[in-house]
Amino acid sequence: RKEVEQDPGPFNVPEGATVAFNCTYSNSASQSFFWYRQDCRKEPKLLMSVYSSGNEDGRFTAQLNRASQYISLLIRDSKLSDSATYLCVGSYSSASKIIFGSGTRLSIRP
Amino acid sequence: DTAVSQTPKYLVTQMGNDKSIKCEQNLGHDTMYWYKQDSKKFLKIMFSYNNKELIINETVPNRFSPKSPDKAHLNLHINSLELGDSAVYFCASTHTGAEAFFGQGTRLTVV
């Protein structure tokens, strides 16, 4: 079983829609979680950190549920520029290890 | 001013050759990584170094040898290249437990 698992998609939604991604992790020793975004032929870049209390950054909301070992990302009012692959990430600081999920591909159509 | 830089960006080489990819970070981070992203786009950790010390070697063939001359550099040497080594290799760095910053990637093609 992969340490971080997410639905690969692809998700194809119209502009303005709300879309949600989910991710589960198997190692409860994971200490920090992030969502990254990767555009085609580019490196992954941090989208946002994920906290148990939930956090919001503009149209993006991330949530962590440690009891269920579950992470989510919600994108509201999606834009064409949101089209990318979204990667769920768990960090194990004691092991100097950052593990990526397989990524969920999102396409926003006009 | 690039935070994590890796060279070369593209590398085309024949089977059996030996090649190196270099990575440097100017962020003062203590941990550096090599990741491999294959054709299915899965980003898989290969190695991590903390303060020049190897922490993780994720069942990577011993044809791959990382070297960290100092905290700011982590190079990857690959011996006897095989077709299956074709992929994009990303270097990354982080302060332990914080987010990782990535280099632009090296697209390796073995022919």
Coordinates of C-alpha atoms in Angstrom, one line a residue:
Chain A
R1 CA 0.0 0.0 0.0
K2 CA 1.4 3.4 -0.9
E3 CA 2.1 5.8 2.0
V4 CA 0.1 8.6 0.4
E5 CA -2.8 7.7 -1.9
Q6 CA -5.0 10.0 -4.0
D7 CA -7.5 9.6 -6.8
P8 CA -5.5 10.1 -10.1
G9 CA -8.5 11.7 -11.9
P10 CA -8.6 13.2 -14.3
F11 CA -11.2 15.7 -13.2
N12 CA -12.7 17.7 -16.0
V13 CA -15.0 20.5 -14.7
P14 CA -16.4 23.8 -16.1
E15 CA -15.0 27.1 -15.1
G16 CA -16.6 28.4 -12.0
A17 CA -17.3 24.9 -10.5
T18 CA -16.2 23.8 -7.1
V19 CA -13.9 20.7 -7.1
A20 CA -12.6 18.6 -4.2
F21 CA -9.6 16.3 -4.0
N22 CA -9.1 13.8 -1.3
C23 CA -6.0 12.0 -0.1
T24 CA -5.3 9.4 2.5
Y25 CA -2.0 8.5 4.3
S26 CA -1.0 5.3 5.9
N27 CA 1.8 6.3 8.2
S28 CA 0.5 8.0 11.4
A29 CA 4.1 9.3 12.0
S30 CA 3.5 11.8 9.2
Q31 CA 3.9 15.2 10.9
S32 CA 3.3 17.8 8.2
F33 CA 1.1 17.8 5.1
F34 CA 1.0 20.0 2.0
W35 CA -0.7 20.4 -1.3
Y36 CA 1.6 21.0 -4.3
R37 CA 0.7 21.9 -7.8
Q38 CA 2.6 20.7 -10.8
D39 CA 2.1 22.2 -14.3
C40 CA 3.0 20.2 -17.4
R41 CA 6.8 19.9 -17.8
K42 CA 7.5 22.0 -14.7
E43 CA 8.6 21.3 -11.2
P44 CA 6.1 20.9 -8.3
K45 CA 5.4 24.1 -6.4
L46 CA 3.9 24.5 -3.0
L47 CA 0.2 25.4 -3.1
M48 CA -0.5 25.4 0.6
S49 CA 0.3 23.8 3.9
V50 CA -2.4 21.7 5.6
Y51 CA -3.4 22.1 9.3
S52 CA -5.8 20.2 11.5
S53 CA -7.8 23.4 12.1
G54 CA -8.3 23.8 8.4
N55 CA -6.8 26.7 6.4
E56 CA -8.0 28.8 3.6
D57 CA -6.1 30.8 1.0
G58 CA -8.4 32.7 -1.3
R59 CA -10.4 30.2 -3.3
F60 CA -8.5 27.2 -1.8
T61 CA -9.3 25.4 1.4
A62 CA -7.3 22.6 2.9
Q63 CA -8.2 20.3 5.7
L64 CA -6.4 17.6 7.7
N65 CA -8.2 14.9 9.7
R66 CA -5.6 13.0 11.7
A67 CA -8.0 10.6 13.2
S68 CA -9.1 9.4 9.8
Q69 CA -5.7 10.0 8.2
Y70 CA -7.3 12.0 5.5
I71 CA -6.4 15.3 3.7
S72 CA -8.6 17.3 1.4
L73 CA -8.3 20.3 -0.9
L74 CA -11.3 22.3 -2.1
I75 CA -11.1 24.8 -5.0
R76 CA -14.0 27.2 -5.3
D77 CA -14.9 29.2 -8.4
S78 CA -12.3 27.3 -10.5
K79 CA -10.4 29.2 -13.2
L80 CA -8.9 28.0 -16.4
S81 CA -5.5 28.7 -14.8
D82 CA -6.2 26.1 -12.1
S83 CA -5.7 23.3 -14.7
A84 CA -2.7 21.3 -13.4
T85 CA -1.8 18.2 -11.4
Y86 CA -2.4 18.5 -7.6
L87 CA -0.1 16.5 -5.4
C88 CA -0.8 15.5 -1.8
V89 CA 2.4 15.4 0.3
G90 CA 3.3 14.0 3.7
S91 CA 6.4 14.9 5.6
Y92 CA 8.2 12.7 8.1
S93 CA 10.6 15.1 9.7
S94 CA 12.2 12.4 11.9
A95 CA 13.2 10.5 8.8
S96 CA 14.0 13.5 6.6
K97 CA 11.4 12.1 4.2
I98 CA 8.8 13.8 2.0
I99 CA 6.4 11.5 0.3
F100 CA 4.2 12.5 -2.7
G101 CA 0.9 11.0 -3.7
S102 CA 0.5 10.1 -7.4
G103 CA -1.2 13.3 -8.2
T104 CA -4.7 14.2 -9.3
R105 CA -5.0 15.8 -12.7
L106 CA -7.5 18.7 -13.0
S107 CA -8.7 20.2 -16.3
I108 CA -10.9 23.3 -16.2
R109 CA -12.9 23.8 -19.4
P110 CA -14.4 27.2 -20.6
Chain B
D1 CA 18.0 34.3 -8.1
T2 CA 17.3 30.6 -8.4
A3 CA 16.8 28.9 -5.1
V4 CA 17.4 25.3 -6.2
S5 CA 19.2 24.9 -9.4
Q6 CA 20.1 21.7 -11.2
T7 CA 22.1 21.0 -14.4
P8 CA 21.8 20.0 -17.0
K9 CA 18.1 20.6 -17.9
Y10 CA 18.2 18.0 -20.7
L11 CA 20.4 15.0 -21.0
V12 CA 20.4 12.5 -23.9
T13 CA 22.8 9.7 -23.8
Q14 CA 23.4 6.2 -24.9
M15 CA 22.9 3.0 -22.9
G16 CA 25.9 2.0 -20.9
N17 CA 27.2 5.5 -20.5
D18 CA 27.9 7.2 -17.1
K19 CA 26.4 10.6 -16.4
S20 CA 26.1 13.1 -13.6
I21 CA 23.4 15.6 -12.6
K22 CA 24.3 18.5 -10.3
C23 CA 22.2 20.3 -7.8
E24 CA 22.8 23.3 -5.6
Q25 CA 20.5 25.2 -3.2
N26 CA 21.1 28.7 -1.8
L27 CA 18.3 28.6 0.8
G28 CA 20.5 27.4 3.7
H29 CA 18.4 24.2 4.0
D30 CA 19.7 21.2 5.9
T31 CA 18.0 18.5 3.9
M32 CA 18.3 17.7 0.2
Y33 CA 16.5 15.1 -2.0
W34 CA 16.5 13.4 -5.3
Y35 CA 13.2 12.3 -6.9
K36 CA 12.5 10.4 -10.1
Q37 CA 9.3 11.2 -12.1
D38 CA 8.6 8.5 -14.6
S39 CA 6.3 8.5 -17.7
K40 CA 3.3 7.9 -15.5
K41 CA 4.2 11.1 -13.6
F42 CA 4.6 9.4 -10.2
L43 CA 7.2 11.4 -8.1
K44 CA 9.2 8.8 -6.2
I45 CA 11.8 9.6 -3.6
M46 CA 15.2 8.2 -4.3
F47 CA 17.6 9.7 -1.7
S48 CA 17.6 12.2 1.1
Y49 CA 20.6 13.8 2.7
N50 CA 20.6 15.7 6.0
N51 CA 23.7 17.9 6.7
K52 CA 25.7 15.9 4.1
E53 CA 24.7 12.5 5.6
L54 CA 22.7 9.9 3.7
I55 CA 19.4 9.4 5.5
I56 CA 17.2 7.5 2.9
N57 CA 18.1 5.2 0.1
E58 CA 14.8 4.0 -1.3
T59 CA 15.8 0.7 -2.9
V60 CA 17.5 2.5 -5.8
P61 CA 20.0 0.4 -7.8
N62 CA 23.5 0.9 -6.8
R63 CA 24.3 2.3 -10.2
F64 CA 22.9 5.5 -8.7
S65 CA 25.3 7.1 -6.3
P66 CA 24.5 10.4 -4.7
K67 CA 27.3 12.7 -3.4
S68 CA 27.0 15.6 -1.1
P69 CA 30.2 17.6 -0.9
D70 CA 28.6 20.1 1.4
K71 CA 25.1 21.1 2.7
A72 CA 24.3 23.2 -0.4
H73 CA 25.1 20.5 -3.0
L74 CA 23.7 17.1 -3.8
N75 CA 24.9 15.5 -7.0
L76 CA 23.7 12.3 -8.6
H77 CA 26.0 10.0 -10.6
I78 CA 24.5 7.2 -12.7
N79 CA 26.6 4.4 -14.0
S80 CA 25.8 2.1 -16.9
L81 CA 22.7 3.9 -17.9
E82 CA 19.7 1.7 -18.9
L83 CA 16.6 2.5 -21.0
G84 CA 14.5 2.3 -17.9
D85 CA 16.4 5.2 -16.3
S86 CA 14.8 7.6 -18.8
A87 CA 12.7 10.0 -16.6
V88 CA 12.7 13.5 -15.1
Y89 CA 15.0 13.8 -12.1
F90 CA 14.2 16.5 -9.6
C91 CA 16.4 17.8 -6.8
A92 CA 14.7 19.4 -3.8
S93 CA 15.7 20.9 -0.5
T94 CA 13.9 21.7 2.8
H95 CA 14.3 22.6 6.4
T96 CA 13.3 19.5 8.2
G97 CA 9.5 19.3 8.4
A98 CA 8.9 22.3 6.2
E99 CA 7.9 22.5 2.6
A100 CA 10.3 21.4 -0.1
F101 CA 11.6 23.6 -2.9
F102 CA 12.3 21.9 -6.2
G103 CA 14.8 22.5 -9.0
Q104 CA 13.5 22.7 -12.6
G105 CA 14.2 19.0 -13.3
T106 CA 16.6 17.2 -15.5
R107 CA 15.0 15.3 -18.4
L108 CA 17.1 12.2 -19.0
T109 CA 16.6 10.2 -22.2
V110 CA 18.6 7.0 -22.6
V111 CA 18.7 5.8 -26.2

